PDB file of C-alpha atoms in Angstrom:
ATOM      1  CA  MET A 919     -18.936 -17.481  13.070  1.00 49.00           C
ATOM      2  CA  ILE A 920     -17.913 -13.987  14.196  1.00 55.00           C
ATOM      3  CA  GLN A 921     -20.025 -12.422  11.469  1.00 58.00           C
ATOM      4  CA  ALA A 922     -23.084 -14.456  12.534  1.00 56.00           C
ATOM      5  CA  GLU A 923     -22.502 -13.487  16.190  1.00 56.00           C
ATOM      6  CA  ALA A 924     -22.193  -9.814  15.262  1.00 53.00           C
ATOM      7  CA  LYS A 925     -25.490  -9.926  13.371  1.00 54.00           C
ATOM      8  CA  ARG A 926     -27.242 -11.322  16.456  1.00 63.00           C
ATOM      9  CA  VAL A 927     -26.081  -8.411  18.609  1.00 68.00           C
ATOM     10  CA  LYS A 928     -28.402  -5.658  17.492  1.00 81.00           C
ATOM     11  CA  GLY A 929     -26.599  -2.393  16.889  1.00 92.00           C
ATOM     12  CA  TYR A 930     -23.164  -3.916  17.602  1.00 95.00           C
ATOM     13  CA  TYR A 931     -21.544  -1.036  15.711  1.00 96.00           C
ATOM     14  CA  TYR A 932     -22.916   1.406  18.300  1.00 97.00           C
ATOM     15  CA  TRP A 933     -21.645  -0.856  21.095  1.00 97.00           C
ATOM     16  CA  ILE A 934     -18.197  -0.786  19.470  1.00 98.00           C
ATOM     17  CA  ALA A 935     -18.380   3.019  19.337  1.00 98.00           C
ATOM     18  CA  LEU A 936     -19.404   3.154  22.991  1.00 98.00           C
ATOM     19  CA  VAL A 937     -16.575   0.857  24.106  1.00 98.00           C
ATOM     20  CA  VAL A 938     -13.968   2.905  22.207  1.00 98.00           C
ATOM     21  CA  PHE A 939     -15.417   6.114  23.644  1.00 98.00           C
ATOM     22  CA  ILE A 940     -15.425   4.816  27.249  1.00 98.00           C
ATOM     23  CA  ILE A 941     -11.892   3.377  27.093  1.00 98.00           C
ATOM     24  CA  ASP A 942     -10.690   6.613  25.511  1.00 98.00           C
ATOM     25  CA  GLN A 943     -12.299   8.841  28.132  1.00 98.00           C
ATOM     26  CA  VAL A 944     -11.187   6.691  31.078  1.00 98.00           C
ATOM     27  CA  THR A 945      -7.574   6.531  29.904  1.00 98.00           C
ATOM     28  CA  LYS A 946      -7.471  10.272  29.195  1.00 98.00           C
ATOM     29  CA  LYS A 947      -8.896  11.014  32.656  1.00 98.00           C
ATOM     30  CA  ILE A 948      -6.255   8.801  34.293  1.00 98.00           C
ATOM     31  CA  ILE A 949      -3.452  10.533  32.396  1.00 98.00           C
ATOM     32  CA  ALA A 950      -4.811  14.034  33.020  1.00 97.00           C
ATOM     33  CA  THR A 951      -5.255  13.467  36.762  1.00 97.00           C
ATOM     34  CA  GLN A 952      -2.303  11.198  37.577  1.00 98.00           C
ATOM     35  CA  LEU A 953       0.529  12.671  35.506  1.00 98.00           C
ATOM     36  CA  GLU A 954       1.929  16.159  35.313  1.00 98.00           C
ATOM     37  CA  LEU A 955       2.045  17.679  31.843  1.00 97.00           C
ATOM     38  CA  ALA A 956       5.101  16.275  29.984  1.00 96.00           C
ATOM     39  CA  GLU A 957       5.726  13.644  32.686  1.00 98.00           C
ATOM     40  CA  GLN A 958       6.837  10.341  31.192  1.00 97.00           C
ATOM     41  CA  ILE A 959       6.652   6.705  32.259  1.00 97.00           C
ATOM     42  CA  PRO A 960       8.880   4.371  30.199  1.00 97.00           C
ATOM     43  CA  VAL A 961       7.036   1.144  29.352  1.00 98.00           C
ATOM     44  CA  ILE A 962       9.494  -0.449  26.918  1.00 97.00           C
ATOM     45  CA  GLY A 963      12.727   1.476  27.375  1.00 96.00           C
ATOM     46  CA  ASN A 964      12.803   4.573  25.208  1.00 96.00           C
ATOM     47  CA  PHE A 965      10.695   2.850  22.512  1.00 98.00           C
ATOM     48  CA  PHE A 966       7.247   3.065  24.172  1.00 98.00           C
ATOM     49  CA  ILE A 967       6.522   5.759  26.734  1.00 98.00           C
ATOM     50  CA  ILE A 968       3.321   6.863  28.470  1.00 98.00           C
ATOM     51  CA  THR A 969       3.443  10.638  28.571  1.00 97.00           C
ATOM     52  CA  SER A 970       1.052  13.462  29.392  1.00 97.00           C
ATOM     53  CA  HIS A 971       0.607  15.682  26.354  1.00 97.00           C
ATOM     54  CA  ARG A 972      -2.080  18.107  25.163  1.00 96.00           C
ATOM     55  CA  ASN A 973      -2.885  18.649  21.496  1.00 91.00           C
ATOM     56  CA  PRO A 974      -4.781  21.828  20.600  1.00 88.00           C
ATOM     57  CA  GLY A 975      -4.691  20.863  16.919  1.00 80.00           C
ATOM     58  CA  ALA A 976      -5.635  17.985  14.672  1.00 74.00           C
ATOM     59  CA  ALA A 977      -3.614  14.890  13.838  1.00 69.00           C
ATOM     60  CA  PHE A 978       0.111  15.462  14.200  1.00 63.00           C
ATOM     61  CA  GLY A 979      -0.593  18.845  15.817  1.00 68.00           C
ATOM     62  CA  ILE A 980      -1.648  20.593  12.593  1.00 72.00           C
ATOM     63  CA  LEU A 981      -4.142  23.487  12.613  1.00 75.00           C
ATOM     64  CA  LYS A 982      -3.523  24.433  16.236  1.00 77.00           C
ATOM     65  CA  GLU A 983      -6.155  26.542  17.994  1.00 72.00           C
ATOM     66  CA  GLN A 984      -8.867  25.795  15.393  1.00 80.00           C
ATOM     67  CA  THR A 985     -11.266  24.322  17.959  1.00 79.00           C
ATOM     68  CA  THR A 986     -14.438  25.734  16.388  1.00 85.00           C
ATOM     69  CA  LEU A 987     -13.486  24.323  12.985  1.00 87.00           C
ATOM     70  CA  PHE A 988     -12.806  20.887  14.520  1.00 85.00           C
ATOM     71  CA  ILE A 989     -16.102  20.895  16.393  1.00 87.00           C
ATOM     72  CA  VAL A 990     -18.105  21.756  13.262  1.00 91.00           C
ATOM     73  CA  VAL A 991     -16.242  19.265  11.062  1.00 91.00           C
ATOM     74  CA  THR A 992     -16.520  16.502  13.692  1.00 91.00           C
ATOM     75  CA  LEU A 993     -20.261  17.098  14.101  1.00 94.00           C
ATOM     76  CA  LEU A 994     -20.672  16.757  10.330  1.00 95.00           C
ATOM     77  CA  VAL A 995     -18.526  13.599  10.254  1.00 94.00           C
ATOM     78  CA  VAL A 996     -20.376  12.032  13.206  1.00 95.00           C
ATOM     79  CA  ALA A 997     -23.747  12.851  11.622  1.00 96.00           C
ATOM     80  CA  GLY A 998     -22.534  11.387   8.308  1.00 97.00           C
ATOM     81  CA  ILE A 999     -21.303   8.192   9.969  1.00 97.00           C
ATOM     82  CA  ILE A1000     -24.572   7.712  11.870  1.00 96.00           C
ATOM     83  CA  TRP A1001     -26.569   8.322   8.682  1.00 97.00           C
ATOM     84  CA  TYR A1002     -24.411   5.836   6.736  1.00 96.00           C
ATOM     85  CA  ILE A1003     -24.643   3.219   9.490  1.00 96.00           C
ATOM     86  CA  GLN A1004     -28.442   3.556   9.580  1.00 95.00           C
ATOM     87  CA  LYS A1005     -28.617   3.311   5.796  1.00 95.00           C
ATOM     88  CA  ASN A1006     -26.442   0.167   5.729  1.00 93.00           C
ATOM     89  CA  ARG A1007     -27.339  -1.529   9.027  1.00 92.00           C
ATOM     90  CA  HIS A1008     -29.136  -4.377   7.263  1.00 92.00           C
ATOM     91  CA  SER A1009     -26.501  -4.852   4.576  1.00 91.00           C
ATOM     92  CA  GLY A1010     -24.773  -7.690   6.416  1.00 89.00           C
ATOM     93  CA  ASN A1011     -21.430  -5.974   5.872  1.00 93.00           C
ATOM     94  CA  THR A1012     -20.033  -6.627   9.344  1.00 94.00           C
ATOM     95  CA  MET A1013     -16.529  -5.331   8.666  1.00 96.00           C
ATOM     96  CA  LEU A1014     -17.731  -1.995   7.312  1.00 96.00           C
ATOM     97  CA  LEU A1015     -20.221  -1.440  10.124  1.00 97.00           C
ATOM     98  CA  ALA A1016     -17.660  -2.394  12.808  1.00 97.00           C
ATOM     99  CA  ALA A1017     -15.135  -0.044  11.174  1.00 98.00           C
ATOM    100  CA  LEU A1018     -17.660   2.785  11.201  1.00 98.00           C
ATOM    101  CA  GLY A1019     -18.320   2.047  14.887  1.00 98.00           C
ATOM    102  CA  LEU A1020     -14.578   2.392  15.619  1.00 98.00           C
ATOM    103  CA  VAL A1021     -14.382   5.703  13.751  1.00 97.00           C
ATOM    104  CA  LEU A1022     -17.556   6.973  15.421  1.00 98.00           C
ATOM    105  CA  GLY A1023     -16.304   6.175  18.941  1.00 98.00           C
ATOM    106  CA  GLY A1024     -12.919   7.755  18.264  1.00 97.00           C
ATOM    107  CA  ALA A1025     -14.338  10.845  16.605  1.00 95.00           C
ATOM    108  CA  PHE A1026     -16.765  11.410  19.460  1.00 96.00           C
ATOM    109  CA  GLY A1027     -14.020  10.877  22.078  1.00 97.00           C
ATOM    110  CA  ASN A1028     -11.788  13.556  20.592  1.00 94.00           C
ATOM    111  CA  PHE A1029     -14.798  15.786  19.874  1.00 94.00           C
ATOM    112  CA  LEU A1030     -15.787  15.801  23.540  1.00 95.00           C
ATOM    113  CA  ASP A1031     -12.275  16.809  24.606  1.00 94.00           C
ATOM    114  CA  ARG A1032     -12.168  19.655  22.111  1.00 91.00           C
ATOM    115  CA  ALA A1033     -15.662  20.858  23.008  1.00 92.00           C
ATOM    116  CA  LEU A1034     -15.012  20.801  26.781  1.00 93.00           C
ATOM    117  CA  TYR A1035     -11.326  21.692  27.034  1.00 93.00           C
ATOM    118  CA  GLY A1036     -10.257  23.094  23.660  1.00 89.00           C
ATOM    119  CA  GLU A1037      -7.590  20.382  23.355  1.00 92.00           C
ATOM    120  CA  VAL A1038      -7.154  16.622  23.306  1.00 94.00           C
ATOM    121  CA  VAL A1039      -5.240  14.549  25.853  1.00 97.00           C
ATOM    122  CA  ASP A1040      -2.642  12.388  24.094  1.00 97.00           C
ATOM    123  CA  PHE A1041      -0.387   9.948  25.933  1.00 98.00           C
ATOM    124  CA  LEU A1042       0.939   7.096  23.779  1.00 98.00           C
ATOM    125  CA  GLN A1043       4.433   7.882  22.536  1.00 98.00           C
ATOM    126  CA  PHE A1044       6.611   5.682  20.334  1.00 98.00           C
ATOM    127  CA  ASN A1045      10.226   6.478  19.489  1.00 97.00           C
ATOM    128  CA  PHE A1046      12.112   4.966  16.596  1.00 97.00           C
ATOM    129  CA  GLY A1047      15.715   5.918  17.237  1.00 95.00           C
ATOM    130  CA  SER A1048      15.806   9.700  17.120  1.00 96.00           C
ATOM    131  CA  TYR A1049      12.347   9.915  15.502  1.00 97.00           C
ATOM    132  CA  THR A1050       9.332  10.366  17.796  1.00 96.00           C
ATOM    133  CA  PHE A1051       6.034   9.363  16.229  1.00 95.00           C
ATOM    134  CA  PRO A1052       3.301  11.934  17.006  1.00 94.00           C
ATOM    135  CA  ILE A1053       1.779  11.207  20.409  1.00 96.00           C
ATOM    136  CA  PHE A1054      -1.759   9.790  20.217  1.00 96.00           C
ATOM    137  CA  ASN A1055      -4.624   8.318  22.272  1.00 97.00           C
ATOM    138  CA  VAL A1056      -7.244   5.531  22.188  1.00 98.00           C
ATOM    139  CA  ALA A1057      -9.682   7.634  20.116  1.00 97.00           C
ATOM    140  CA  ASP A1058      -6.986   8.101  17.476  1.00 96.00           C
ATOM    141  CA  MET A1059      -6.405   4.326  17.433  1.00 97.00           C
ATOM    142  CA  GLY A1060     -10.134   3.728  16.891  1.00 98.00           C
ATOM    143  CA  ILE A1061     -10.184   6.183  14.006  1.00 96.00           C
ATOM    144  CA  VAL A1062      -7.044   4.810  12.328  1.00 96.00           C
ATOM    145  CA  ILE A1063      -8.021   1.144  12.733  1.00 98.00           C
ATOM    146  CA  GLY A1064     -11.563   1.955  11.550  1.00 98.00           C
ATOM    147  CA  VAL A1065     -10.326   3.791   8.458  1.00 97.00           C
ATOM    148  CA  GLY A1066      -7.931   0.913   7.747  1.00 98.00           C
ATOM    149  CA  LEU A1067     -10.812  -1.572   7.923  1.00 98.00           C
ATOM    150  CA  ILE A1068     -12.937   0.654   5.663  1.00 97.00           C
ATOM    151  CA  LEU A1069     -10.117   0.646   3.098  1.00 98.00           C
ATOM    152  CA  LEU A1070      -9.723  -3.133   3.426  1.00 97.00           C
ATOM    153  CA  ASP A1071     -13.479  -3.593   2.976  1.00 96.00           C
ATOM    154  CA  THR A1072     -13.358  -1.406  -0.139  1.00 95.00           C
ATOM    155  CA  ILE A1073     -10.466  -3.403  -1.608  1.00 96.00           C
ATOM    156  CA  LEU A1074     -12.220  -6.706  -0.877  1.00 95.00           C
ATOM    157  CA  ASP A1075     -15.444  -5.408  -2.461  1.00 92.00           C
ATOM    158  CA  MET A1076     -13.516  -4.328  -5.554  1.00 94.00           C
ATOM    159  CA  LYS A1077     -11.876  -7.768  -5.754  1.00 90.00           C
ATOM    160  CA  ASN A1078     -15.244  -9.516  -5.361  1.00 86.00           C
ATOM    161  CA  ASP A1079     -16.802  -7.284  -8.033  1.00 85.00           C
ATOM    162  CA  TYR A1080     -13.881  -8.011 -10.374  1.00 84.00           C
ATOM    163  CA  ASN A1081     -14.185 -11.782  -9.804  1.00 85.00           C
ATOM    164  CA  LYS A1082     -17.962 -11.661 -10.329  1.00 81.00           C
ATOM    165  CA  THR A1083     -17.542  -9.684 -13.550  1.00 84.00           C
ATOM    166  CA  LYS A1084     -14.903 -12.160 -14.696  1.00 77.00           C
ATOM    167  CA  GLN A1085     -17.200 -15.122 -13.880  1.00 78.00           C
ATOM    168  CA  ASP A1086     -20.163 -13.446 -15.592  1.00 73.00           C
ATOM    169  CA  GLY A1087     -17.998 -12.871 -18.656  1.00 67.00           C
ATOM    170  CA  ALA A1088     -16.886 -16.518 -18.682  1.00 64.00           C
ATOM    171  CA  ALA A1089     -20.502 -17.670 -18.297  1.00 62.00           C
ATOM    172  CA  ALA A1090     -21.580 -15.418 -21.161  1.00 61.00           C
ATOM    173  CA  ASN A1091     -18.795 -16.852 -23.360  1.00 66.00           C
ATOM    174  CA  ASP A1092     -19.897 -20.409 -22.486  1.00 65.00           C
ATOM    175  CA  GLU A1093     -23.486 -19.526 -23.397  1.00 65.00           C
ATOM    176  CA  THR A1094     -22.349 -17.998 -26.692  1.00 63.00           C
ATOM    177  CA  GLU A1095     -20.337 -21.141 -27.510  1.00 64.00           C
ATOM    178  CA  ARG A1096     -23.308 -23.408 -26.673  1.00 65.00           C
ATOM    179  CA  ASN A1097     -25.575 -21.292 -28.872  1.00 65.00           C
ATOM    180  CA  ALA A1098     -23.026 -21.473 -31.679  1.00 58.00           C
ATOM    181  CA  ASP A1099     -22.820 -25.266 -31.313  1.00 60.00           C
ATOM    182  CA  THR A1100     -26.629 -25.508 -31.366  1.00 59.00           C
ATOM    183  CA  ASP A1101     -26.802 -23.352 -34.487  1.00 56.00           C
ATOM    184  CA  GLU A1102     -24.256 -25.587 -36.275  1.00 60.00           C
ATOM    185  CA  SER A1103     -26.098 -28.786 -35.326  1.00 57.00           C
ATOM    186  CA  VAL A1104     -29.370 -27.385 -36.691  1.00 55.00           C
ATOM    187  CA  ARG A1105     -27.783 -26.744 -40.095  1.00 54.00           C
TER     188      ARG A1105
END
């Protein structure tokens, strides 16, 4: 049902990208304008906190101050995703196209921040005891969920290919046995 609905909405993968991008930009703007840097609002005790943080690097703060590198790499990734979506838009593979839409929206959201400000606004903080998971944003969620769905789609495709190969092998064995039975009856 969902897959049929998604096929009816032309370019749904671009709509997904747009929704992720808009939610990401709106939430970042709220955080940047309403909270002081490092200000925190506890949501669920010390476990989940909204905080105002800036990340001049990539995921987990690696490669700080490499804005030009990130902009070039992101432009290549965005171009690659758009090319792949266009190439596969009629494939009927809803999960893959939706996943690519999530990654596209997230990549573009973080790209815009880096291009305009040289850093990304992060604000979702989770603490597990004394461990603080790296602070992230909606764009990061789109990218991670999208990549997870791409991996799931790949695993499901591999499983389907394996089952098809197994069925084809069984069908070939049945055909061989029928041919052998026919040969014996002719003798």
